[in-house]
mmCIF file of C-alpha atoms in Angstrom:
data_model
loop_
_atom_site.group_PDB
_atom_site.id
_atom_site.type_symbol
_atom_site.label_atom_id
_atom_site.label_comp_id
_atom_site.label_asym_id
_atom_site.label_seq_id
_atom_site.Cartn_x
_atom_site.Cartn_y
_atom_site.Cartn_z
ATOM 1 C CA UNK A 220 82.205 77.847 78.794
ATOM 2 C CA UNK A 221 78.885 79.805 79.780
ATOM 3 C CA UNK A 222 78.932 78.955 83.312
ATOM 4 C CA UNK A 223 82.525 79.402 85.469
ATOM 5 C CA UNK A 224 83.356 75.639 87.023
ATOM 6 C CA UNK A 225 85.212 77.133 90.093
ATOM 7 C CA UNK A 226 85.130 80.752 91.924
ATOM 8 C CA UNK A 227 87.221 81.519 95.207
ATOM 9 C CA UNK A 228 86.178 84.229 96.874
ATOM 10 C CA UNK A 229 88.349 85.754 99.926
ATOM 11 C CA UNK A 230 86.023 86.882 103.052
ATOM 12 C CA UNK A 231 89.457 88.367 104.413
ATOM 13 C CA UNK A 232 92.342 89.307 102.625
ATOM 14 C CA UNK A 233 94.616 89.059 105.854
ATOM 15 C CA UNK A 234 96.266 85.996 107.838
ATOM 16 C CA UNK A 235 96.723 84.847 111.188
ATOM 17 C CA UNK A 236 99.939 83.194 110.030
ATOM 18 C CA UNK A 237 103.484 84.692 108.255
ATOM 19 C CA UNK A 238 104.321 81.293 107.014
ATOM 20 C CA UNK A 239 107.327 81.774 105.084
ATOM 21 C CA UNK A 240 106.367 80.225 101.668
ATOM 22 C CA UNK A 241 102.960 82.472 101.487
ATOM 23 C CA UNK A 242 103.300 85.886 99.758
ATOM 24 C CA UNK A 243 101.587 87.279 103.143
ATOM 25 C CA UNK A 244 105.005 87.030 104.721
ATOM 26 C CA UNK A 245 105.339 90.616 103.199
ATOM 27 C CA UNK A 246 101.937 92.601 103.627
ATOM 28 C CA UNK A 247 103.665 95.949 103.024
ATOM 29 C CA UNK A 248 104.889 94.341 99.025
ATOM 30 C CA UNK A 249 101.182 93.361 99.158
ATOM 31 C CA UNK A 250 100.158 97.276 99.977
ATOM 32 C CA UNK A 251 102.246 98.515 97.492
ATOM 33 C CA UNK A 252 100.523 96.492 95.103
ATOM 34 C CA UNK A 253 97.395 98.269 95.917
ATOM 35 C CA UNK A 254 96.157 95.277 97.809
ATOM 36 C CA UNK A 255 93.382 96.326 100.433
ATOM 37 C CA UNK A 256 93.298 94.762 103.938
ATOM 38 C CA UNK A 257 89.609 94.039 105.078
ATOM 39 C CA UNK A 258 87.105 91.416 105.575
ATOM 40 C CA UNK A 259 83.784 90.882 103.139
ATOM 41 C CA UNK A 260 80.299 92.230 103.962
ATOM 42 C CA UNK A 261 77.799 89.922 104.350
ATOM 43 C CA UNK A 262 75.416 91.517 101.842
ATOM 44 C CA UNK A 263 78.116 92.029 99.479
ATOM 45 C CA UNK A 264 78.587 88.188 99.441
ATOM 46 C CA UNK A 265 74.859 87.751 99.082
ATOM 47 C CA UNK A 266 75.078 89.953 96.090
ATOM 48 C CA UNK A 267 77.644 87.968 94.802
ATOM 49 C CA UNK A 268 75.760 84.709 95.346
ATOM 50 C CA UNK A 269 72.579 86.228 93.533
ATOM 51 C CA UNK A 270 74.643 87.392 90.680
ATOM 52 C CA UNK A 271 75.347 83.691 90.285
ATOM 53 C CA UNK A 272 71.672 83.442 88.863
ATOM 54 C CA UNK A 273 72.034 85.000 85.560
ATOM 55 C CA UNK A 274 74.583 81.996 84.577
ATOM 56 C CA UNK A 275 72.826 78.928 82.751
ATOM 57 C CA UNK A 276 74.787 75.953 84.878
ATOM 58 C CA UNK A 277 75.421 75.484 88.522
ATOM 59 C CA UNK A 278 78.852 77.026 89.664
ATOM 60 C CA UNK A 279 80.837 73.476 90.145
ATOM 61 C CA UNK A 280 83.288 74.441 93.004
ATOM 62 C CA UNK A 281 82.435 77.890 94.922
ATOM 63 C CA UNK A 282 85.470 78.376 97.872
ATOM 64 C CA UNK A 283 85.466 80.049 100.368
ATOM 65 C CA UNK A 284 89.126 81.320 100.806
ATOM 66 C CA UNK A 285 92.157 82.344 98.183
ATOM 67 C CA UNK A 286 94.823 84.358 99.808
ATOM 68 C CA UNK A 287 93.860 84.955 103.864
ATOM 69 C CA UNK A 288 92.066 83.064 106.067
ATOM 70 C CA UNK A 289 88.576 82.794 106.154
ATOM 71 C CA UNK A 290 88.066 82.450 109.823
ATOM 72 C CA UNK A 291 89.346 85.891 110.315
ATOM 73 C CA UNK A 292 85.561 87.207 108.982
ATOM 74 C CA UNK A 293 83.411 86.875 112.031
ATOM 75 C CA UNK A 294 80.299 86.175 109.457
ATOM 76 C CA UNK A 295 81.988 83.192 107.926
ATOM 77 C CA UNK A 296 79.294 81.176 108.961
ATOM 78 C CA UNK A 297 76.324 82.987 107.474
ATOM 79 C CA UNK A 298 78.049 83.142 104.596
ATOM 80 C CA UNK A 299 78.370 79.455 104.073
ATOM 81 C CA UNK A 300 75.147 79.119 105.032
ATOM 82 C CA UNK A 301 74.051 81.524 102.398
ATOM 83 C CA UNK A 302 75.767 79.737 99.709
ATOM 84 C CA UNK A 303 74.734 76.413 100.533
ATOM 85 C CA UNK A 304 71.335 77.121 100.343
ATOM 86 C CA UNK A 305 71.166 79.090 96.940
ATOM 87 C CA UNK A 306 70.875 75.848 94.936
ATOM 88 C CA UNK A 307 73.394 77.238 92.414
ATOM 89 C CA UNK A 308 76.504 75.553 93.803
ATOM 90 C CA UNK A 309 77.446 72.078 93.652
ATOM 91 C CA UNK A 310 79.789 72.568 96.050
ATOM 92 C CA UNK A 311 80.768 74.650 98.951
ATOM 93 C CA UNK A 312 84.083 74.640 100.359
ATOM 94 C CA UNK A 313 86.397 76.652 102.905
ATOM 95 C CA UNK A 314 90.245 76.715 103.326
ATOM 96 C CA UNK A 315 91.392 77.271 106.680
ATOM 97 C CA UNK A 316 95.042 76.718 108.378
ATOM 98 C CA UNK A 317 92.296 75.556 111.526
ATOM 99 C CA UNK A 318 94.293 77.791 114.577
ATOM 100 C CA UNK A 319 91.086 79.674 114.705
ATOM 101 C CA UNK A 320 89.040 76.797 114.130
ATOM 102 C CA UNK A 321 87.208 76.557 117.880
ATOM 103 C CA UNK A 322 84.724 73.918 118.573
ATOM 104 C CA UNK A 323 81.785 76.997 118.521
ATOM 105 C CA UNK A 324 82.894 78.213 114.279
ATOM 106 C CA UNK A 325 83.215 73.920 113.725
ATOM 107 C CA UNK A 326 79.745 73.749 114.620
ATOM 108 C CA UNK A 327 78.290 76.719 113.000
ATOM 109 C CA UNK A 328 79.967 75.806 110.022
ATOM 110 C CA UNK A 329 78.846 72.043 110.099
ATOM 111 C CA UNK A 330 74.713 73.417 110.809
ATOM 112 C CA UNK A 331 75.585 75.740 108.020
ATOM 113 C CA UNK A 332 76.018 72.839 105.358
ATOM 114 C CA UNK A 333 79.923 73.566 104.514
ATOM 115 C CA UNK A 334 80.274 70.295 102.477
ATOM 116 C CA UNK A 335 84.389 70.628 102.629
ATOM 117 C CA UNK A 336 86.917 71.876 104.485
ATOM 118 C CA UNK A 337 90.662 71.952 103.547
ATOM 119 C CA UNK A 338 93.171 72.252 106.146
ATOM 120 C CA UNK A 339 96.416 73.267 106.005
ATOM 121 C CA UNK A 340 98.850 72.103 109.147
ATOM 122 C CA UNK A 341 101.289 74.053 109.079
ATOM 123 C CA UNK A 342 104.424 72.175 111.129
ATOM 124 C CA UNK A 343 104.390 69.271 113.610
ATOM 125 C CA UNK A 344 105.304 70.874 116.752
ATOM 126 C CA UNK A 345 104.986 73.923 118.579
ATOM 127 C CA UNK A 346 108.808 74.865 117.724
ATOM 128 C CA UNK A 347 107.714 74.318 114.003
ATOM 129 C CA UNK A 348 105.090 76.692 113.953
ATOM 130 C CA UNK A 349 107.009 79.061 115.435
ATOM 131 C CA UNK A 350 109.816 78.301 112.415
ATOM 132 C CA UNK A 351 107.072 78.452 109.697
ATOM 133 C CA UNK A 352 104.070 80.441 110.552
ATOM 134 C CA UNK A 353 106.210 83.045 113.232
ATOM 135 C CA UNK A 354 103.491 82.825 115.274
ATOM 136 C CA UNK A 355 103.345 80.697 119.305
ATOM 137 C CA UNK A 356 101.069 78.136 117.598
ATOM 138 C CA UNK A 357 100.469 75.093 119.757
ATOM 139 C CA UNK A 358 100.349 72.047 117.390
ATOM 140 C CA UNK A 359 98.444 70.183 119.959
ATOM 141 C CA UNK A 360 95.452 72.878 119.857
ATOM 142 C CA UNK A 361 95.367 72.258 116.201
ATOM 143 C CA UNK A 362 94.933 69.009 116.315
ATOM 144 C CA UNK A 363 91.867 69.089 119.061
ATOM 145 C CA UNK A 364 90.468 71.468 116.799
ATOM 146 C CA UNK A 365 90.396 69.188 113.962
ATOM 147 C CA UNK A 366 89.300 66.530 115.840
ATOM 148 C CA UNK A 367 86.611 68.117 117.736
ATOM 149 C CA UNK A 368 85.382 69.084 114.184
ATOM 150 C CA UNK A 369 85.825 64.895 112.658
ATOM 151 C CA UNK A 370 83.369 64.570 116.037
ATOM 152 C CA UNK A 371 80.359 67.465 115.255
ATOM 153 C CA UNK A 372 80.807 66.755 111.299
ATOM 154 C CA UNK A 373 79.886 63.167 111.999
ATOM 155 C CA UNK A 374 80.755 62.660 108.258
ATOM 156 C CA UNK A 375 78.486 65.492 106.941
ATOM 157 C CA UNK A 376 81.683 67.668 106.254
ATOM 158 C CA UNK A 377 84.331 65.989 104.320
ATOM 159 C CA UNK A 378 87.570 66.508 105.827
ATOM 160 C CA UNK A 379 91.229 66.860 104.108
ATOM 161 C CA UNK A 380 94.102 67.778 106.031
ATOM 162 C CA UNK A 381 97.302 68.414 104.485
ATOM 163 C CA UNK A 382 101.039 69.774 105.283
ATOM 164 C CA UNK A 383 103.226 71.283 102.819
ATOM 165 C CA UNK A 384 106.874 69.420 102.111
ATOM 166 C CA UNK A 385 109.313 71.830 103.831
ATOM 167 C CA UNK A 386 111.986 69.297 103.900
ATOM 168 C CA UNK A 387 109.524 67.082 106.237
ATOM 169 C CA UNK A 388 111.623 63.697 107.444
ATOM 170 C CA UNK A 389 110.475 60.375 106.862
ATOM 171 C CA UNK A 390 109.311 60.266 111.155
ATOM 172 C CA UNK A 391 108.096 63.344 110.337
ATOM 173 C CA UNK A 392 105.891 62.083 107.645
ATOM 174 C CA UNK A 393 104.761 59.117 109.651
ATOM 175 C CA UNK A 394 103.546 61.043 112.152
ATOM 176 C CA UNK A 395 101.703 63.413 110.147
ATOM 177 C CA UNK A 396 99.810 60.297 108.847
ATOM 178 C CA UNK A 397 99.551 58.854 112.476
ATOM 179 C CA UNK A 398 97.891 61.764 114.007
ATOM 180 C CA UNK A 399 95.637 62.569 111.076
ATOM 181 C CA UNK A 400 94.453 59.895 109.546
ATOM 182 C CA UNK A 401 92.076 59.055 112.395
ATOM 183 C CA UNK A 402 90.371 62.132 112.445
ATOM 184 C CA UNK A 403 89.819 63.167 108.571
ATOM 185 C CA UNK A 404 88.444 62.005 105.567
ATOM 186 C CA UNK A 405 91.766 62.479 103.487
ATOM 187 C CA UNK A 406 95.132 63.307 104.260
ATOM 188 C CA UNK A 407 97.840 64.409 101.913
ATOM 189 C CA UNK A 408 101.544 65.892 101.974
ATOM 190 C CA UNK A 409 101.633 68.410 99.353
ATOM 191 C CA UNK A 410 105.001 69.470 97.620
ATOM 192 C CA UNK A 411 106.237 73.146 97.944
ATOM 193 C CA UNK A 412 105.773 76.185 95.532
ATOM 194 C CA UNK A 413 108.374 78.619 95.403
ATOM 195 C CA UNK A 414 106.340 81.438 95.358
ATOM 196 C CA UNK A 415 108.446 83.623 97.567
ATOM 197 C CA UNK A 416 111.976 83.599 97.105
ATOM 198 C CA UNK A 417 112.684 81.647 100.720
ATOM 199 C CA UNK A 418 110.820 79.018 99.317
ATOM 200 C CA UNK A 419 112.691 79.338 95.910
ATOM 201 C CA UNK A 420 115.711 78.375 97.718
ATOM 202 C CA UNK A 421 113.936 75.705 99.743
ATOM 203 C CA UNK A 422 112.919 73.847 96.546
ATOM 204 C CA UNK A 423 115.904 74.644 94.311
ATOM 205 C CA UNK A 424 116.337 72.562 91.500
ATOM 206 C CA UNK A 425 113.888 69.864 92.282
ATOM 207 C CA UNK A 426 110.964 71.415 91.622
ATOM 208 C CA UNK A 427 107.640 69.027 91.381
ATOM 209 C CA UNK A 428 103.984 69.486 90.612
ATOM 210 C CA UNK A 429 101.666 70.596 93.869
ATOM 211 C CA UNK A 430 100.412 67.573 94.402
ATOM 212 C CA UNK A 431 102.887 65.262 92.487
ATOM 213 C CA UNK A 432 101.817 65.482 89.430
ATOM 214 C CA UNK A 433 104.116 66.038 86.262
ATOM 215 C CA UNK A 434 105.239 70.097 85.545
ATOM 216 C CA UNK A 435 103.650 70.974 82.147
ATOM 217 C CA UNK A 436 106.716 73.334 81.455
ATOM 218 C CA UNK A 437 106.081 73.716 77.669
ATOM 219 C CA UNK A 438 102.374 74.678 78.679
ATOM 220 C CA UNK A 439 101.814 78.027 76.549
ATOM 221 C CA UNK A 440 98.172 78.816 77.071
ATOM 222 C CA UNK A 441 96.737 78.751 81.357
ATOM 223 C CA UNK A 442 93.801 76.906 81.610
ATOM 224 C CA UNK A 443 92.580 79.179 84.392
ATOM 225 C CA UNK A 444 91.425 82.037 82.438
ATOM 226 C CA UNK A 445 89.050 79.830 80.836
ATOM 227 C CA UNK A 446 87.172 77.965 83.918
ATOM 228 C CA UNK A 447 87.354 80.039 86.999
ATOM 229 C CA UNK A 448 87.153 83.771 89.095
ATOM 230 C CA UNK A 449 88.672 84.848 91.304
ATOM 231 C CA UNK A 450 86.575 86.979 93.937
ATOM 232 C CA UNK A 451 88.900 89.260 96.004
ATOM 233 C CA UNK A 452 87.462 91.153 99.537
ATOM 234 C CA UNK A 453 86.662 94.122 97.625
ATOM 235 C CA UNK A 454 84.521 93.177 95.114
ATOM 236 C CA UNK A 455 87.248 93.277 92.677
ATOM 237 C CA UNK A 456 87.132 89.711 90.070
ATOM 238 C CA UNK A 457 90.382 88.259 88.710
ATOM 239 C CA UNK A 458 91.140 84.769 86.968
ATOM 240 C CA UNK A 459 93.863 83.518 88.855
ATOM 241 C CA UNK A 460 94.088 82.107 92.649
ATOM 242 C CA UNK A 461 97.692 82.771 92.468
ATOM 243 C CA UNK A 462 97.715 86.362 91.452
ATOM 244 C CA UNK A 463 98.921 87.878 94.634
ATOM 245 C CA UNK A 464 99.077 91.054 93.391
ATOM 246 C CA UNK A 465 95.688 90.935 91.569
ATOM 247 C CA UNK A 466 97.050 91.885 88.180
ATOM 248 C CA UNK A 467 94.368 89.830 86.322
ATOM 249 C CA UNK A 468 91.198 92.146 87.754
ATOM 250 C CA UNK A 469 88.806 92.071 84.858
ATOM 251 C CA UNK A 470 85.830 94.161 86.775
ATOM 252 C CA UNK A 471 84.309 94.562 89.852
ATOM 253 C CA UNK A 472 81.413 92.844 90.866
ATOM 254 C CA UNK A 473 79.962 95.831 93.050
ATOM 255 C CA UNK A 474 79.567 97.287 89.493
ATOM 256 C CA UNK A 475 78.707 94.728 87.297
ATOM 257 C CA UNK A 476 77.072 91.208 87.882
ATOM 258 C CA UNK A 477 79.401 88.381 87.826
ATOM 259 C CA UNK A 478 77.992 87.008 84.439
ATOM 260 C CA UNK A 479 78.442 90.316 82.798
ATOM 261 C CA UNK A 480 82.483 90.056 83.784
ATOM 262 C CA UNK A 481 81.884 86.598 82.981
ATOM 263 C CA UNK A 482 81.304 87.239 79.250
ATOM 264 C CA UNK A 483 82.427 90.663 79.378
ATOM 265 C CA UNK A 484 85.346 92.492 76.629
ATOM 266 C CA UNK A 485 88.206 92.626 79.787
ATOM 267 C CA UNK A 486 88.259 88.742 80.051
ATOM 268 C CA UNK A 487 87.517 88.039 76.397
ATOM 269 C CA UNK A 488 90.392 90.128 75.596
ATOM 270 C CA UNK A 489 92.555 88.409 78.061
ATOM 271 C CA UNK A 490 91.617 84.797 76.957
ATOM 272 C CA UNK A 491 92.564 86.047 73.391
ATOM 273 C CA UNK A 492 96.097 87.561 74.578
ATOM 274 C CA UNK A 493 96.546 83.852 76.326
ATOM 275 C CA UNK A 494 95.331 81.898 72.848
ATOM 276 C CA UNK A 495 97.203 84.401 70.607
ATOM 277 C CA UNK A 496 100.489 84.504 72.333
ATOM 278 C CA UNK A 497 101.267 82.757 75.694
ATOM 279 C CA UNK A 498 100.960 83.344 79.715
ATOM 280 C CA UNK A 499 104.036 84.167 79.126
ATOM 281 C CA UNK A 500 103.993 87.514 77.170
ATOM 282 C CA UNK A 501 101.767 89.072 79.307
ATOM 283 C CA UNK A 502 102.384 91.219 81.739
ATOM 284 C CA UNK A 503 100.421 90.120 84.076
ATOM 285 C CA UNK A 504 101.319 86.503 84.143
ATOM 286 C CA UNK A 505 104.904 86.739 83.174
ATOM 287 C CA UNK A 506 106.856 84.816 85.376
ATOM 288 C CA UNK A 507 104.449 82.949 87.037
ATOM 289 C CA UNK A 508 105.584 79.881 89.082
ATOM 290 C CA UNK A 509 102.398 77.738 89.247
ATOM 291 C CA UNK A 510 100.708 77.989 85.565
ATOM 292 C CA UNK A 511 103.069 74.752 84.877
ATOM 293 C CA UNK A 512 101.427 72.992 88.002
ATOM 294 C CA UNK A 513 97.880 72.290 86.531
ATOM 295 C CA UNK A 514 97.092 69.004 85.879
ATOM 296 C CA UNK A 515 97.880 67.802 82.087
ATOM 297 C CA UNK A 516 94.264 67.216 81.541
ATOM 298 C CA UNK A 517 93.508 70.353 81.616
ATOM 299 C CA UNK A 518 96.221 71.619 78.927
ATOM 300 C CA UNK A 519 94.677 73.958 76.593
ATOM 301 C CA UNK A 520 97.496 74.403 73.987
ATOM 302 C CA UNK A 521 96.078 71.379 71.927
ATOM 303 C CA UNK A 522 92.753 73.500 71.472
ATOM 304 C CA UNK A 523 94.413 76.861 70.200
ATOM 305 C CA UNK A 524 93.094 76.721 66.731
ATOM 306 C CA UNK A 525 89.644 75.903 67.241
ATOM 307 C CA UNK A 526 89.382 78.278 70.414
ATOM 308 C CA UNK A 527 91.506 81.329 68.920
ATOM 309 C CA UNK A 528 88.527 82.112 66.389
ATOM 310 C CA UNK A 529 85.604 81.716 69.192
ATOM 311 C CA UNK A 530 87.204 84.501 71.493
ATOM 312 C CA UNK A 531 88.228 86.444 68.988
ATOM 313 C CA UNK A 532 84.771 88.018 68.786
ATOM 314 C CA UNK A 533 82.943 86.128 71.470
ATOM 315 C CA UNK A 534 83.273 84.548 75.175
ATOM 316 C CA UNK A 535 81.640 82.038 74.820
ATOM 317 C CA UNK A 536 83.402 78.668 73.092
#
């Protein structure tokens, strides 16, 4: 692939929220890791948008949040702005958990031609936000914000809200749909991940796919690698939004442009590793909990042979 279908890039690398299930719940394991704490530059994100340029396609999906909230950079705005304008994005999207989400950023992100937001409620009341995000959340302000932004977007932003399974009850559920539904443009209760080990215990043995699809447990090969960046707060580029610990870096885009990590010997060498042996031999990917959550369609393993030789001695399939 010459062109990367999907890059998130993280204007902050911190959260507003500890939600239990998130590996932010445990910023100094995050430090440790060599994880830095900061927001984005706006020129370094209009560096980043330049670099995207050099590649032959448009960039399919370019989003605008990975691992902290976006809202936290007070140039959010410009940013999106930025992007949407550069003509080398189909489409421009931003993650949010909305708590910061005041009716001033809604508009300046609708006039700044964000074409999708995702939301992420986090409980349905004000005791279960203090239960999941340990913060004094007020569900009710959430919910103003997202519908004071349903009223500015006027149906230029698409909208999709979503909650997380927790153990959510059937009212529960109801009224998620209830009190949502009006004001978005999709609405969707999402399974949980047990990426930290409270969640673990949470899901137990009943593990399903993110968004209900089937687990591809016999998957040997991660599609990621092969379709997507990561673009972390400081410049640094991995391949996987679920690398916490950014153990995938392949470069730095402060050094090199994005194409050049793109098709440069770091990833090649890692797509090889993945084609050659499996996610699961590498040290950087072993024990991974959401490489078995991709879709089936986008399964890989049926394409070793013909793939294996390509990277090998090139990026580019």
């Amino acid at each position: 692939m010459t062109t990367p279908m999907k890059i998130h890039v993280d204007p902050a690398s911190g959260c507003n929220f500890r939600c239990f299930f998130c590996p932010q719940t445990d910023p100094e394991a995050l430090r440790h890791a060599g994880v830095k704490a900061g927001v984005m530059k706006l020129p370094m994100l209009r560096k980043l948008v330049d670099d995207l340029a050099s590649f032959p396609g448009r960039v399919d999906e370019f989003v605008f949040g990975n691992y902290g909230e976006p809202l936290l950079n007070k140039s959010i705005a410009e940013m999106v702005r930025y992007a949407t304008a550069s003509g080398r994005i189909r489409e421009v999207s931003l993650i949010t958990n909305a708590a910061m989400l005041t009716k001033e950023k809604a508009q300046a992100l609708v006039n700044a031609g964000l074409q999708k937001i995702r939301i992420s409620v986090e409980a349905l009341s004000d005791e279960g936000y203090l239960k999941t995000t340990k913060t004094k959340t007020a569900f009710a302000e959430i919910v103003e914000n997202i519908r004071t932004l349903h009223r500015l977007s006027r149906g230029k932003t698409f909208i999709y809200v979503k909650i997380i399974d927790t153990g959510l009850s059937d009212v529960e559920k109801r009224h998620f749909f209830t009190t949502f539904t009006p004001i978005a443009d999709a609405v969707s209760i999402e399974n949980l991940m047990p990426v930290t080990e409270e969640a673990a215990t949470v899901v137990g043995e009943n593990g399903k796919g993110m968004t209900g699809v089937s687990l591809s447990t016999g998957r040997s090969v991660c599609p990621s690698p092969f379709y997507s960046l990561s673009v972390h707060m400081d410049g640094d580029v991995g391949v996987c939004c679920s690398d916490w610990h950014h153990k995938t870096n392949v470069g730095s885009f402060k050094e090199r442009s994005l194409s050049e990590i793109w098709n440069g010997e770091e990833l090649r060498r890692f797509r090889s590793d993945q084609l050659r042996k499996s996610w699961r031999q590498m040290p950087q990917c072993a024990g991974c909990e959401m490489v078995n959550h991709y879709p089936i369609y986008e399964d890989l393993d049926q394409d070793r042979d013909r793939l294996t030789p390509a990277y090998a001695t090139s990026c580019c399939a």
